[in-house]
Short mmCIF file of C-alpha atoms in Angstrom, two decimals:
data_model
loop_
_atom_site.label_atom_id
_atom_site.label_comp_id
_atom_site.label_asym_id
_atom_site.label_seq_id
_atom_site.Cartn_x
_atom_site.Cartn_y
_atom_site.Cartn_z
CA GLU A 1 -16.03 -2.92 -30.54
CA ALA A 2 -14.15 -5.98 -29.33
CA GLY A 3 -12.61 -5.77 -25.89
CA VAL A 4 -9.32 -7.19 -24.72
CA THR A 5 -9.21 -10.87 -25.61
CA GLN A 6 -7.03 -13.48 -23.97
CA SER A 7 -6.31 -17.07 -24.88
CA PRO A 8 -6.50 -19.72 -23.76
CA THR A 9 -9.11 -19.32 -21.05
CA HIS A 10 -7.62 -22.16 -19.07
CA LEU A 11 -4.18 -23.74 -19.26
CA ILE A 12 -2.96 -26.77 -17.36
CA LYS A 13 0.75 -27.50 -17.23
CA THR A 14 3.10 -29.56 -15.14
CA ARG A 15 6.02 -28.28 -13.14
CA GLY A 16 9.05 -27.47 -15.28
CA GLN A 17 7.07 -26.93 -18.49
CA GLN A 18 6.67 -23.67 -20.36
CA ALA A 19 3.41 -21.75 -20.72
CA THR A 20 2.50 -19.23 -23.40
CA LEU A 21 -0.40 -16.85 -22.86
CA ARG A 22 -1.75 -14.54 -25.52
CA CYS A 23 -3.47 -11.19 -25.49
CA SER A 24 -5.07 -9.02 -28.15
CA PRO A 25 -5.63 -5.40 -27.14
CA ILE A 26 -8.51 -3.18 -28.06
CA SER A 27 -8.15 -1.79 -31.56
CA GLY A 28 -6.15 1.43 -31.44
CA HIS A 29 -4.46 0.63 -28.15
CA THR A 30 -0.68 0.42 -28.24
CA SER A 31 0.01 -0.50 -24.63
CA VAL A 32 -0.40 -3.96 -23.15
CA TYR A 33 0.01 -4.83 -19.49
CA TRP A 34 0.22 -8.16 -17.75
CA TYR A 35 -0.89 -8.73 -14.18
CA GLN A 36 -0.82 -11.86 -12.05
CA GLN A 37 -3.69 -12.53 -9.67
CA ALA A 38 -2.61 -15.29 -7.37
CA LEU A 39 -4.63 -16.57 -4.45
CA GLY A 40 -3.62 -14.73 -1.33
CA LEU A 41 -1.24 -12.39 -3.13
CA GLY A 42 -3.68 -10.11 -4.90
CA LEU A 43 -2.99 -8.42 -8.20
CA GLN A 44 0.67 -7.94 -9.03
CA PHE A 45 2.06 -5.94 -11.95
CA LEU A 46 4.14 -8.12 -14.25
CA LEU A 47 5.03 -6.35 -17.49
CA TRP A 48 4.17 -3.36 -19.63
CA TYR A 49 4.73 -3.15 -23.38
CA ASP A 50 4.20 -0.14 -25.55
CA GLU A 51 4.97 0.24 -29.23
CA GLY A 52 6.71 -3.10 -29.26
CA GLU A 53 9.09 -2.42 -26.40
CA GLU A 54 9.17 -3.49 -22.79
CA ARG A 55 8.67 -0.30 -20.77
CA ASN A 56 8.46 -1.58 -17.22
CA ARG A 57 8.70 -4.79 -15.31
CA GLY A 58 7.39 -5.88 -11.94
CA ASN A 59 9.24 -7.84 -9.29
CA PHE A 60 9.19 -11.22 -11.04
CA PRO A 61 12.04 -13.57 -11.97
CA PRO A 62 13.46 -13.58 -15.52
CA ARG A 63 11.62 -16.78 -16.39
CA PHE A 64 8.61 -14.51 -16.82
CA SER A 65 9.08 -12.84 -20.18
CA GLY A 66 7.04 -11.61 -23.06
CA ARG A 67 6.89 -9.65 -26.22
CA GLN A 68 4.65 -7.37 -28.20
CA PHE A 69 4.09 -7.86 -31.88
CA PRO A 70 3.77 -5.21 -34.61
CA ASN A 71 -0.03 -5.52 -34.41
CA TYR A 72 0.28 -4.73 -30.65
CA SER A 73 -0.85 -8.18 -29.53
CA SER A 74 1.29 -9.70 -26.84
CA GLU A 75 2.55 -12.99 -25.49
CA LEU A 76 3.51 -13.80 -21.94
CA ASN A 77 5.89 -16.73 -21.55
CA VAL A 78 6.56 -18.45 -18.28
CA ASN A 79 9.46 -20.89 -18.34
CA ALA A 80 10.34 -23.61 -15.85
CA LEU A 81 6.89 -23.50 -14.31
CA GLU A 82 6.60 -23.76 -10.56
CA LEU A 83 3.54 -24.67 -8.52
CA GLU A 84 3.27 -21.11 -7.22
CA ASP A 85 2.86 -19.80 -10.76
CA SER A 86 -0.71 -21.06 -10.64
CA ALA A 87 -2.80 -17.93 -10.94
CA LEU A 88 -5.14 -15.90 -13.09
CA TYR A 89 -3.10 -13.87 -15.56
CA LEU A 90 -4.83 -10.71 -16.64
CA CYS A 91 -3.97 -8.67 -19.67
CA ALA A 92 -4.98 -5.03 -20.02
CA SER A 93 -4.59 -2.48 -22.77
CA SER A 94 -4.64 1.29 -23.01
CA LEU A 95 -4.09 4.06 -25.51
CA GLY A 96 -0.43 4.15 -24.61
CA MET A 97 2.20 6.57 -23.43
CA ARG A 98 1.13 9.34 -25.75
CA ALA A 99 -2.35 9.49 -24.23
CA THR A 100 -3.08 11.39 -21.08
CA ASN A 101 -5.95 9.13 -20.13
CA GLU A 102 -4.40 6.32 -18.14
CA LYS A 103 -7.44 4.07 -18.46
CA LEU A 104 -6.79 0.34 -18.54
CA PHE A 105 -9.22 -2.13 -20.04
CA PHE A 106 -8.84 -5.68 -18.77
CA GLY A 107 -9.46 -9.01 -20.43
CA SER A 108 -11.10 -11.95 -18.67
CA GLY A 109 -7.80 -13.64 -18.00
CA THR A 110 -6.08 -16.96 -18.46
CA GLN A 111 -6.29 -19.34 -15.52
CA LEU A 112 -2.96 -21.16 -15.36
CA SER A 113 -2.80 -24.28 -13.24
CA VAL A 114 0.55 -25.90 -12.59
CA LEU A 115 0.38 -29.49 -11.37
CA ALA B 1 6.72 3.59 -2.96
CA GLN B 2 3.00 3.36 -3.26
CA SER B 3 0.62 1.16 -1.33
CA VAL B 4 -3.09 0.64 -0.97
CA THR B 5 -4.97 -0.69 2.02
CA GLN B 6 -8.54 -1.83 1.76
CA LEU B 7 -10.15 -2.13 5.15
CA GLY B 8 -12.28 -5.24 5.34
CA SER B 9 -11.78 -8.19 3.03
CA HIS B 10 -15.52 -8.94 3.22
CA VAL B 11 -18.44 -6.52 3.46
CA SER B 12 -22.04 -7.66 3.69
CA VAL B 13 -25.05 -5.40 3.20
CA SER B 14 -28.76 -5.80 2.66
CA GLU B 15 -30.34 -4.91 -0.66
CA GLY B 16 -31.19 -1.20 -0.59
CA ALA B 17 -28.65 -0.38 2.10
CA LEU B 18 -25.67 1.94 1.79
CA VAL B 19 -22.49 0.44 0.41
CA LEU B 20 -19.22 1.75 1.84
CA LEU B 21 -15.92 0.20 0.80
CA ARG B 22 -12.85 1.72 2.38
CA CYS B 23 -9.53 2.48 0.72
CA ASN B 24 -6.49 4.28 2.07
CA TYR B 25 -3.42 4.94 0.01
CA SER B 26 0.17 5.88 0.49
CA SER B 27 2.04 7.72 -2.23
CA SER B 28 5.03 10.03 -2.34
CA VAL B 29 3.46 12.06 -5.12
CA PRO B 30 -0.14 13.07 -5.84
CA PRO B 31 -1.58 9.89 -7.25
CA TYR B 32 -4.17 8.72 -9.66
CA LEU B 33 -6.72 6.57 -7.86
CA PHE B 34 -9.03 3.93 -9.25
CA TRP B 35 -11.78 1.56 -8.25
CA TYR B 36 -12.24 -1.62 -10.23
CA VAL B 37 -14.87 -4.34 -9.92
CA GLN B 38 -14.36 -8.00 -10.71
CA TYR B 39 -17.30 -10.33 -11.22
CA PRO B 40 -16.73 -14.09 -10.92
CA ASN B 41 -14.64 -15.53 -13.74
CA GLN B 42 -14.21 -12.14 -15.36
CA GLY B 43 -11.53 -9.51 -15.68
CA LEU B 44 -11.53 -6.13 -14.00
CA GLN B 45 -13.90 -3.36 -15.00
CA LEU B 46 -13.14 0.26 -14.21
CA LEU B 47 -15.77 1.83 -11.96
CA LEU B 48 -14.24 5.26 -11.60
CA LYS B 49 -10.99 7.20 -11.59
CA TYR B 50 -9.64 10.23 -9.75
CA THR B 51 -7.17 12.45 -11.59
CA SER B 52 -7.28 15.70 -9.57
CA ALA B 53 -10.26 17.42 -11.08
CA ALA B 54 -13.26 17.14 -8.77
CA THR B 55 -12.65 15.40 -5.46
CA LEU B 56 -16.02 13.65 -5.71
CA VAL B 57 -15.89 11.24 -8.60
CA LYS B 58 -18.97 9.63 -10.07
CA GLY B 59 -18.66 6.27 -11.73
CA ILE B 60 -20.76 3.66 -13.39
CA ASN B 61 -23.62 1.73 -11.80
CA GLY B 62 -24.36 4.49 -9.27
CA PHE B 63 -21.01 4.30 -7.49
CA GLU B 64 -19.02 7.31 -6.41
CA ALA B 65 -15.85 7.95 -4.46
CA GLU B 66 -14.45 10.95 -2.65
CA PHE B 67 -10.76 11.82 -2.59
CA LYS B 68 -9.72 13.15 0.81
CA LYS B 69 -6.11 14.20 0.78
CA SER B 70 -5.97 14.94 4.51
CA GLU B 71 -7.12 11.39 5.25
CA THR B 72 -5.30 9.79 2.29
CA SER B 73 -8.56 8.03 1.57
CA PHE B 74 -10.63 7.19 -1.48
CA HIS B 75 -13.68 5.37 -0.16
CA LEU B 76 -16.26 3.93 -2.55
CA THR B 77 -19.96 4.41 -1.86
CA LYS B 78 -23.33 3.62 -3.34
CA PRO B 79 -26.52 4.86 -1.71
CA SER B 80 -28.58 1.74 -2.35
CA ALA B 81 -27.12 -1.71 -2.92
CA HIS B 82 -28.48 -4.00 -5.59
CA MET B 83 -28.07 -7.75 -5.80
CA SER B 84 -26.08 -7.29 -9.00
CA ASP B 85 -23.44 -5.31 -7.06
CA ALA B 86 -22.16 -8.51 -5.46
CA ALA B 87 -18.57 -8.81 -6.64
CA GLU B 88 -15.00 -8.15 -5.58
CA TYR B 89 -13.85 -4.55 -5.56
CA PHE B 90 -10.28 -3.35 -5.90
CA CYS B 91 -8.83 0.04 -5.11
CA ALA B 92 -5.68 0.93 -7.04
CA VAL B 93 -3.15 3.74 -7.21
CA SER B 94 -0.66 4.84 -9.83
CA GLU B 95 1.88 7.62 -9.94
CA ARG B 96 1.20 10.71 -11.96
CA GLY B 97 3.29 11.87 -14.82
CA GLY B 98 3.55 8.78 -16.93
CA GLY B 99 7.02 7.59 -17.70
CA THR B 100 7.79 4.08 -16.62
CA SER B 101 5.08 4.27 -13.98
CA TYR B 102 2.40 4.57 -16.63
CA GLY B 103 -0.15 1.82 -16.25
CA LYS B 104 1.67 0.30 -13.32
CA LEU B 105 -1.16 0.04 -10.88
CA THR B 106 -0.68 -0.97 -7.27
CA PHE B 107 -3.80 -2.77 -6.12
CA GLY B 108 -5.31 -3.29 -2.73
CA GLN B 109 -6.11 -6.80 -1.58
CA GLY B 110 -9.73 -6.49 -2.61
CA THR B 111 -13.05 -6.41 -0.80
CA ILE B 112 -15.73 -8.98 -1.50
CA LEU B 113 -19.16 -7.39 -1.36
CA THR B 114 -22.11 -9.63 -0.53
CA VAL B 115 -25.64 -8.31 -0.93
CA HIS B 116 -28.45 -10.03 0.98
CA PRO B 117 -32.06 -9.87 -0.19
#
């Protein structure tokens, strides 16, 4: 069974540009989560999507946005990139709100570098 | 609000020695507690999870953790370290009951475990 897959593995952008990160959850999972792992700041919750809707959002500015598609894959968009957006962005998936097992499976991440 | 404190950003042990990684949490409601491991250039892998059944939770790779409510602790242990255990370990907490808190994990800052031969 395929795990959570993220693309691209690495992404290099310049300040002010937009970045798009993609995530495919495990088959059968309806929830997708995005976390940012920045140096010195640890892992921070970004966004949670379930059944195509945004269910919760972390303490990030509006230029961090995303969506979930009908096949439950997800995109994270970061607009007007700033140097401090450089981080590893991790996607995770789970069975979703209807499941009682709150077990998250993580992908290997996208390393975003903003120059 | 929830928080997690991992005592010691770096822990070094000899191969075969006891591994003890400390985690204390703060939560206004009985939490779910997790330990994740992250190997270099990889995502996080769940080691174990506490959900209020047994207070001693056994995980993968010989790790276990004990929930102590009186100490608000959830320390991770392994009786005998192996070289392959070298990685970064994260303790995390989430609120019970689902809702908008579902899947919203609050992570500790991580502990890097080094295993010497």
